[in-house]
mmCIF file of N, CA and C in Angstrom:
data_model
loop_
_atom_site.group_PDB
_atom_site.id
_atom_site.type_symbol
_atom_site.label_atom_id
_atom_site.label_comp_id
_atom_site.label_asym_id
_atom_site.label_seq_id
_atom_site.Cartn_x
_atom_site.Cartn_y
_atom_site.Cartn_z
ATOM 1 N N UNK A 1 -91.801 70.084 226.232
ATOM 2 C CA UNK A 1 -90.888 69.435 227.177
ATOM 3 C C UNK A 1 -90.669 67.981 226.755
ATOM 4 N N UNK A 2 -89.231 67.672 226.822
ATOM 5 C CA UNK A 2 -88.984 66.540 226.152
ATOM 6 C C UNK A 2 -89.193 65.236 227.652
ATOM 7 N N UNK A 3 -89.966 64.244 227.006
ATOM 8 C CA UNK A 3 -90.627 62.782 228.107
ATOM 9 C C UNK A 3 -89.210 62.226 229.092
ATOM 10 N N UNK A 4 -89.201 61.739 229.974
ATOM 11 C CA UNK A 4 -88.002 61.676 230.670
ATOM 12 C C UNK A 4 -87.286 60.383 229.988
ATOM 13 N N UNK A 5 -86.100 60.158 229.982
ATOM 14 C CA UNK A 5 -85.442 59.147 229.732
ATOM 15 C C UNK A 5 -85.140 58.034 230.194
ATOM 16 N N UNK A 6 -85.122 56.673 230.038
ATOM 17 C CA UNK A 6 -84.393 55.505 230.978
ATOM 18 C C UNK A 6 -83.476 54.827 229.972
ATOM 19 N N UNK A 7 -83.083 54.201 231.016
ATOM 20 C CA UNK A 7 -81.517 53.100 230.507
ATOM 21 C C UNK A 7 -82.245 51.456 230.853
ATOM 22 N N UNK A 8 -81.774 50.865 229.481
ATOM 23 C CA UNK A 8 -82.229 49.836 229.355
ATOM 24 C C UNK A 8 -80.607 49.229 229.822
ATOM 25 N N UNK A 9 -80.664 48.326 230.471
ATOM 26 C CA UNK A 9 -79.884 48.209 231.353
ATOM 27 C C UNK A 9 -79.788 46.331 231.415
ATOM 28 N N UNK A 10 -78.892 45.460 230.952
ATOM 29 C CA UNK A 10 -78.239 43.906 230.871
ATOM 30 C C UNK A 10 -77.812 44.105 232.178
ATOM 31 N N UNK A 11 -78.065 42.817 232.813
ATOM 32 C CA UNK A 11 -77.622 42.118 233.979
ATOM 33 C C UNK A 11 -76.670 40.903 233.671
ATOM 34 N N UNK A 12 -75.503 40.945 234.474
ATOM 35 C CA UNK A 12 -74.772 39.317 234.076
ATOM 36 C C UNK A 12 -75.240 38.381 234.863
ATOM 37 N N UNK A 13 -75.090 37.279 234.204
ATOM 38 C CA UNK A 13 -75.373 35.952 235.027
ATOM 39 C C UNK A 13 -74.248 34.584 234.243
ATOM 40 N N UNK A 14 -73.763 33.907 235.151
ATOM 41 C CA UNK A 14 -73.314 32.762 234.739
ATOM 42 C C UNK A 14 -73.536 31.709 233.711
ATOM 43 N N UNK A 15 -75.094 31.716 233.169
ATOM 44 C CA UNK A 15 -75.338 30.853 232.409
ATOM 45 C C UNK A 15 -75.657 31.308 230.785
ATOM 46 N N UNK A 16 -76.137 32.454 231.049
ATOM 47 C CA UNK A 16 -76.376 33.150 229.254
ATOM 48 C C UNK A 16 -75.415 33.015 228.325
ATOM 49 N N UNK A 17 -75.223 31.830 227.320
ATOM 50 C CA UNK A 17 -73.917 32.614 226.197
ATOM 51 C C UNK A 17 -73.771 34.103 226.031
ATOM 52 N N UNK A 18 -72.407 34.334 225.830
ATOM 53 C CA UNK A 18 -72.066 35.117 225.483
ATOM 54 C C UNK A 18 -72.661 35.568 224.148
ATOM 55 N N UNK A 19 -72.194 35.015 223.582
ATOM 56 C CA UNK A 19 -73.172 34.816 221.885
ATOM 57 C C UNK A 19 -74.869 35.238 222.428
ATOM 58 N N UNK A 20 -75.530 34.963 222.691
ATOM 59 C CA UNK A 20 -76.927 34.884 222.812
ATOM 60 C C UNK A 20 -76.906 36.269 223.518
ATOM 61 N N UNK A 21 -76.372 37.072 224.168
ATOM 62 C CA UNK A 21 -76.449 38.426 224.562
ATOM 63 C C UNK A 21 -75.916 39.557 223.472
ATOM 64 N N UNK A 22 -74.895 38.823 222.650
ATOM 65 C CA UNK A 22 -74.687 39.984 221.432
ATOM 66 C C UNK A 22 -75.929 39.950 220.347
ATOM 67 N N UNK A 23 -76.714 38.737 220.261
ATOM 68 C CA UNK A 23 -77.576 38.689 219.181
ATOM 69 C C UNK A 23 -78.510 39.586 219.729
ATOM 70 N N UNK A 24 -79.291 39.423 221.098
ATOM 71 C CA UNK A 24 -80.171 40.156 222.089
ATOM 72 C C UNK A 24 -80.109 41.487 221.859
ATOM 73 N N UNK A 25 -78.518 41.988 222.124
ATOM 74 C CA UNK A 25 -78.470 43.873 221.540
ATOM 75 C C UNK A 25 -78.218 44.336 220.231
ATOM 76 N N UNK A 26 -78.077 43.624 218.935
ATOM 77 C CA UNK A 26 -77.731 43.506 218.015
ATOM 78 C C UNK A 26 -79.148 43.273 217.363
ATOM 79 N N UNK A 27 -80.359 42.383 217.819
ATOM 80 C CA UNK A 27 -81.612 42.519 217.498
ATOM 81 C C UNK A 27 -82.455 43.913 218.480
ATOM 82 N N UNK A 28 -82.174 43.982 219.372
ATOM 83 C CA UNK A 28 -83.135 45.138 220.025
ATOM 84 C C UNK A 28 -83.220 46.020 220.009
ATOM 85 N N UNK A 29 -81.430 46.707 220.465
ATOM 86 C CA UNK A 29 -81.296 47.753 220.451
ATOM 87 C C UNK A 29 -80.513 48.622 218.911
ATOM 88 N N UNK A 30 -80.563 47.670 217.978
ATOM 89 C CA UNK A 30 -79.922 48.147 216.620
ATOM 90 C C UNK A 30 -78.365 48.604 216.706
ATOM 91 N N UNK A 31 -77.746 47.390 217.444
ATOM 92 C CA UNK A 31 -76.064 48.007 217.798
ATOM 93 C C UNK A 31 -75.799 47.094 216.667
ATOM 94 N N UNK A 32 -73.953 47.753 216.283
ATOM 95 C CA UNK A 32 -73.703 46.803 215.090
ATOM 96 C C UNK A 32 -72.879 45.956 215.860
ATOM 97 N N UNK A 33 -72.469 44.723 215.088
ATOM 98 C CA UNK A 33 -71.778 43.788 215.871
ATOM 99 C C UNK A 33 -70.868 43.969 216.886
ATOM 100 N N UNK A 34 -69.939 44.695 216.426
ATOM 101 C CA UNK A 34 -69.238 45.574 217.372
ATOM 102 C C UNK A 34 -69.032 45.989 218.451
ATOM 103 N N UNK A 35 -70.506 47.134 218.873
ATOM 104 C CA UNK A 35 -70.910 47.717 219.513
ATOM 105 C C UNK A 35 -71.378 46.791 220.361
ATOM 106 N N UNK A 36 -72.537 45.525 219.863
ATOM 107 C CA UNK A 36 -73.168 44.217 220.572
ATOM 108 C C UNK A 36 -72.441 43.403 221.451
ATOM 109 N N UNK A 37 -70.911 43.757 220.549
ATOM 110 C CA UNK A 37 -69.842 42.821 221.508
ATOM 111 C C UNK A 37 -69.100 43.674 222.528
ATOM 112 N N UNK A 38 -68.974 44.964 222.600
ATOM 113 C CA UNK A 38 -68.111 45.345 223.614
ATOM 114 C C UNK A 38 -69.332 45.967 224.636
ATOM 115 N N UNK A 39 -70.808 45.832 224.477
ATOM 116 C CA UNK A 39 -71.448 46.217 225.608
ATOM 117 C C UNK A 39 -71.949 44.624 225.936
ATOM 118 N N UNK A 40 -71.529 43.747 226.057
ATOM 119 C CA UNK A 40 -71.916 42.527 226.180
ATOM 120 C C UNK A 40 -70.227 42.046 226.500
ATOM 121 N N UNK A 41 -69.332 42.523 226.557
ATOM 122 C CA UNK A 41 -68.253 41.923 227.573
ATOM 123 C C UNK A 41 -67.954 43.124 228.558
ATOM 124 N N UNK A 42 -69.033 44.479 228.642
ATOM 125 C CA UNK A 42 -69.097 45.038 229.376
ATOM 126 C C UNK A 42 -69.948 44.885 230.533
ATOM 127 N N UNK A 43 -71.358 43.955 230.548
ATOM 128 C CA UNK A 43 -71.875 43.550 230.977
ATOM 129 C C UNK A 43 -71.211 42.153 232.063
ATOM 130 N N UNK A 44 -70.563 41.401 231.269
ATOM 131 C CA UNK A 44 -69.562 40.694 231.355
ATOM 132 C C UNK A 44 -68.671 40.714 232.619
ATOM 133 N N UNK A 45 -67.678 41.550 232.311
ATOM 134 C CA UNK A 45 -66.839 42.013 233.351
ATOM 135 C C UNK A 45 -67.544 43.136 234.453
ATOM 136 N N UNK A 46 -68.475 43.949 234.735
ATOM 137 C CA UNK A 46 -68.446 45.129 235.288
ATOM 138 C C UNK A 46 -70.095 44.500 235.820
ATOM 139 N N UNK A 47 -70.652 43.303 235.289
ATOM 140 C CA UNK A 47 -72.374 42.435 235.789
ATOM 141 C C UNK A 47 -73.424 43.586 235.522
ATOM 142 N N UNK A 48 -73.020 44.809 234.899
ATOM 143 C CA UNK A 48 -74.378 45.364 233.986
ATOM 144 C C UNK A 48 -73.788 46.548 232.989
ATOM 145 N N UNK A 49 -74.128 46.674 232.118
ATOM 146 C CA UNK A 49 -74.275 47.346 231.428
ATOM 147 C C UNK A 49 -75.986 48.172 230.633
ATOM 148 N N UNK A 50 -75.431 49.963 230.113
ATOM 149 C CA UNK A 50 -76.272 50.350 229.277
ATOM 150 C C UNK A 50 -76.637 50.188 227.919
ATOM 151 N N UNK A 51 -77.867 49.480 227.523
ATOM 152 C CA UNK A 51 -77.877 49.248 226.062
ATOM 153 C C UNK A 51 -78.119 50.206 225.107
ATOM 154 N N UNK A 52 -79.388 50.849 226.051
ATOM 155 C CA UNK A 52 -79.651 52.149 225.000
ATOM 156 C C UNK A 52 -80.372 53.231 226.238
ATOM 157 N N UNK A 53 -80.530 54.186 225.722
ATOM 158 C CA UNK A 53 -81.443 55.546 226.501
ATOM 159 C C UNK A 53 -82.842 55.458 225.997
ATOM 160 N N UNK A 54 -83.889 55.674 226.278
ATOM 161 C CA UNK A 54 -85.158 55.746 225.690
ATOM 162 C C UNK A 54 -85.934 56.379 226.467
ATOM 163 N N UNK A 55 -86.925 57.095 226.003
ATOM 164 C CA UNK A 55 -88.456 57.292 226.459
ATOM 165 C C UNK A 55 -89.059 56.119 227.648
ATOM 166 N N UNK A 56 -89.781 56.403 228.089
ATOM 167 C CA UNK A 56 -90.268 55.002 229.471
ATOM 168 C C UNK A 56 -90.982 53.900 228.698
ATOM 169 N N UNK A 57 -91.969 54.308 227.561
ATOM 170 C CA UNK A 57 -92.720 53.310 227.115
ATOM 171 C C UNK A 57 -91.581 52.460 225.759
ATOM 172 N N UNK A 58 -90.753 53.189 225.573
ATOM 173 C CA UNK A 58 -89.815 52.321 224.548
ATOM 174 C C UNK A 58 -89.085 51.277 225.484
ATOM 175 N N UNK A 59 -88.551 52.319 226.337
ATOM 176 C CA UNK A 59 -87.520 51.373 227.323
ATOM 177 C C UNK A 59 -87.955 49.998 227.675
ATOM 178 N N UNK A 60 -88.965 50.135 228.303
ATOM 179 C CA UNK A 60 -90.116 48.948 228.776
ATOM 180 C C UNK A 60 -90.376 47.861 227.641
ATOM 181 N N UNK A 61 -90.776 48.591 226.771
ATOM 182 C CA UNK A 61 -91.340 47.667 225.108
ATOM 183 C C UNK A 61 -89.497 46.504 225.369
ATOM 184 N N UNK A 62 -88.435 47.067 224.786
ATOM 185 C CA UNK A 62 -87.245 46.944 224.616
ATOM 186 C C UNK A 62 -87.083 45.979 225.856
ATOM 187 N N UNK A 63 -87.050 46.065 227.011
ATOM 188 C CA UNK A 63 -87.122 45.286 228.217
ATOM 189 C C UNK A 63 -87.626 44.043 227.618
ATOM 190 N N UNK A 64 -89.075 44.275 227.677
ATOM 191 C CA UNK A 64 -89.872 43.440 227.451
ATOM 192 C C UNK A 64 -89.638 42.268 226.171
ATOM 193 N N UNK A 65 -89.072 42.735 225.495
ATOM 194 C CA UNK A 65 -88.714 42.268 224.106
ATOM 195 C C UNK A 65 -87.644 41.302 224.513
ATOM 196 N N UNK A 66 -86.415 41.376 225.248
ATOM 197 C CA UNK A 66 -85.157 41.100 225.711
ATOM 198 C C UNK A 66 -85.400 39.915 226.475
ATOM 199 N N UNK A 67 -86.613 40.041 227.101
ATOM 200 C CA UNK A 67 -86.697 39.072 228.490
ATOM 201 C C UNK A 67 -87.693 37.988 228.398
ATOM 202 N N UNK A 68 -88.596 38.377 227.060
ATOM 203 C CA UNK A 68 -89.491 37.201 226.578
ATOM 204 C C UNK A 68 -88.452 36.180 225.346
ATOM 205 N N UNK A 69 -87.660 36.953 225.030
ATOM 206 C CA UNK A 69 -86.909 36.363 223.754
ATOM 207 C C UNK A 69 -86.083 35.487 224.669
ATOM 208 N N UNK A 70 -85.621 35.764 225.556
ATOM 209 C CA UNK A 70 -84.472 34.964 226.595
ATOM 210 C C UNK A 70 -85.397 33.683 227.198
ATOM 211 N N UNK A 71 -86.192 34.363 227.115
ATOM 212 C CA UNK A 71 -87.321 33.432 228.275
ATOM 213 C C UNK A 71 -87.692 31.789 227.477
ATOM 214 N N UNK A 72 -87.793 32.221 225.995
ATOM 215 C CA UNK A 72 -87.848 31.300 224.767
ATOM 216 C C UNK A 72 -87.000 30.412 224.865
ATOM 217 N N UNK A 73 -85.730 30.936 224.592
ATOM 218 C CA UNK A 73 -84.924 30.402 224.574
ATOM 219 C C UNK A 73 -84.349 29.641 225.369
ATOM 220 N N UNK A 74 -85.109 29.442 226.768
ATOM 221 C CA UNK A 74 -84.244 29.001 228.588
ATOM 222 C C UNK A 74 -83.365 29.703 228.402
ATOM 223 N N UNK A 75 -83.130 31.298 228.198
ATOM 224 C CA UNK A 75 -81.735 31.518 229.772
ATOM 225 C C UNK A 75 -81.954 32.643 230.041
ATOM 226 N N UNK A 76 -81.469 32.817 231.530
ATOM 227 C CA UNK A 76 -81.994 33.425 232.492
ATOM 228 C C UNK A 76 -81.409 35.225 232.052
ATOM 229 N N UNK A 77 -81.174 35.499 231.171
ATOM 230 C CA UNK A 77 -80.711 36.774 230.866
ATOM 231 C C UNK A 77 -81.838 37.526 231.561
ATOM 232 N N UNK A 78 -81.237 38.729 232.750
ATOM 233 C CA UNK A 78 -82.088 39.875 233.105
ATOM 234 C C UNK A 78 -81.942 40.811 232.233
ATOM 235 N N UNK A 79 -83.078 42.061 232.620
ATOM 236 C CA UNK A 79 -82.956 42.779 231.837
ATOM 237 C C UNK A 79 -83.677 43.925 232.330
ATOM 238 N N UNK A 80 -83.054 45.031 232.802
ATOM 239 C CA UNK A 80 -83.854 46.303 233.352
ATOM 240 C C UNK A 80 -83.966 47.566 233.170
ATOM 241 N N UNK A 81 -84.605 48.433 233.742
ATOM 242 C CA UNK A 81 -85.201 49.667 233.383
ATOM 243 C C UNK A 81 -84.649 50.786 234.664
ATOM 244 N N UNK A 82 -84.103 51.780 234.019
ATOM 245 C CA UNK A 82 -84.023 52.510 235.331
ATOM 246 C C UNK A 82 -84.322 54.445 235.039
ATOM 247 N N UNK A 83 -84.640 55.227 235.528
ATOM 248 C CA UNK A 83 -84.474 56.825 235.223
ATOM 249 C C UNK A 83 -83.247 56.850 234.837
ATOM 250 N N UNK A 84 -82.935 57.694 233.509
ATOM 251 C CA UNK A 84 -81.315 57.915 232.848
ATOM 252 C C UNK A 84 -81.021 59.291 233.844
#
């Protein structure tokens, strides 16, 4: 039986560059630029978007990865986990 799935899941906020959220899915989730940019003006316009599907302990890792790297940097980029 295959482990259940979640959605790693961008929150918008007013202050994150734009830029600094395509690098975020473009380093985490292995999107190509492209892809980094139209789920990051999807986030944008619509205040969340899906980055990727995963297993619970990837999803989380990936979370986790997203929200300490933001955290570095000062900006408030969320970043969440939900059952796919």
């Amino acid at each position: 039986k295959l482990p259940p799935m979640f959605k790693v899941l961008l929150l918008n906020d007013d202050y994150t560059p734009m830029e600094f959220v395509v690098e975020c899915i473009e380093r985490f989730f292995n999107k190509s630029r492209e892809q980094a940019t139209q789920i990051m003006l999807k986030v944008h316009t619509e205040g969340i978007a899906v980055c990727g599907v995963y297993p619970q302990d990837i999803a989380e890792t990936k979370m986790n990865q997203v929200l300490s790297f933001a955290n570095e940097q000062q900006h408030p980029l969320q970043c969440a986990v939900e059952p796919a």
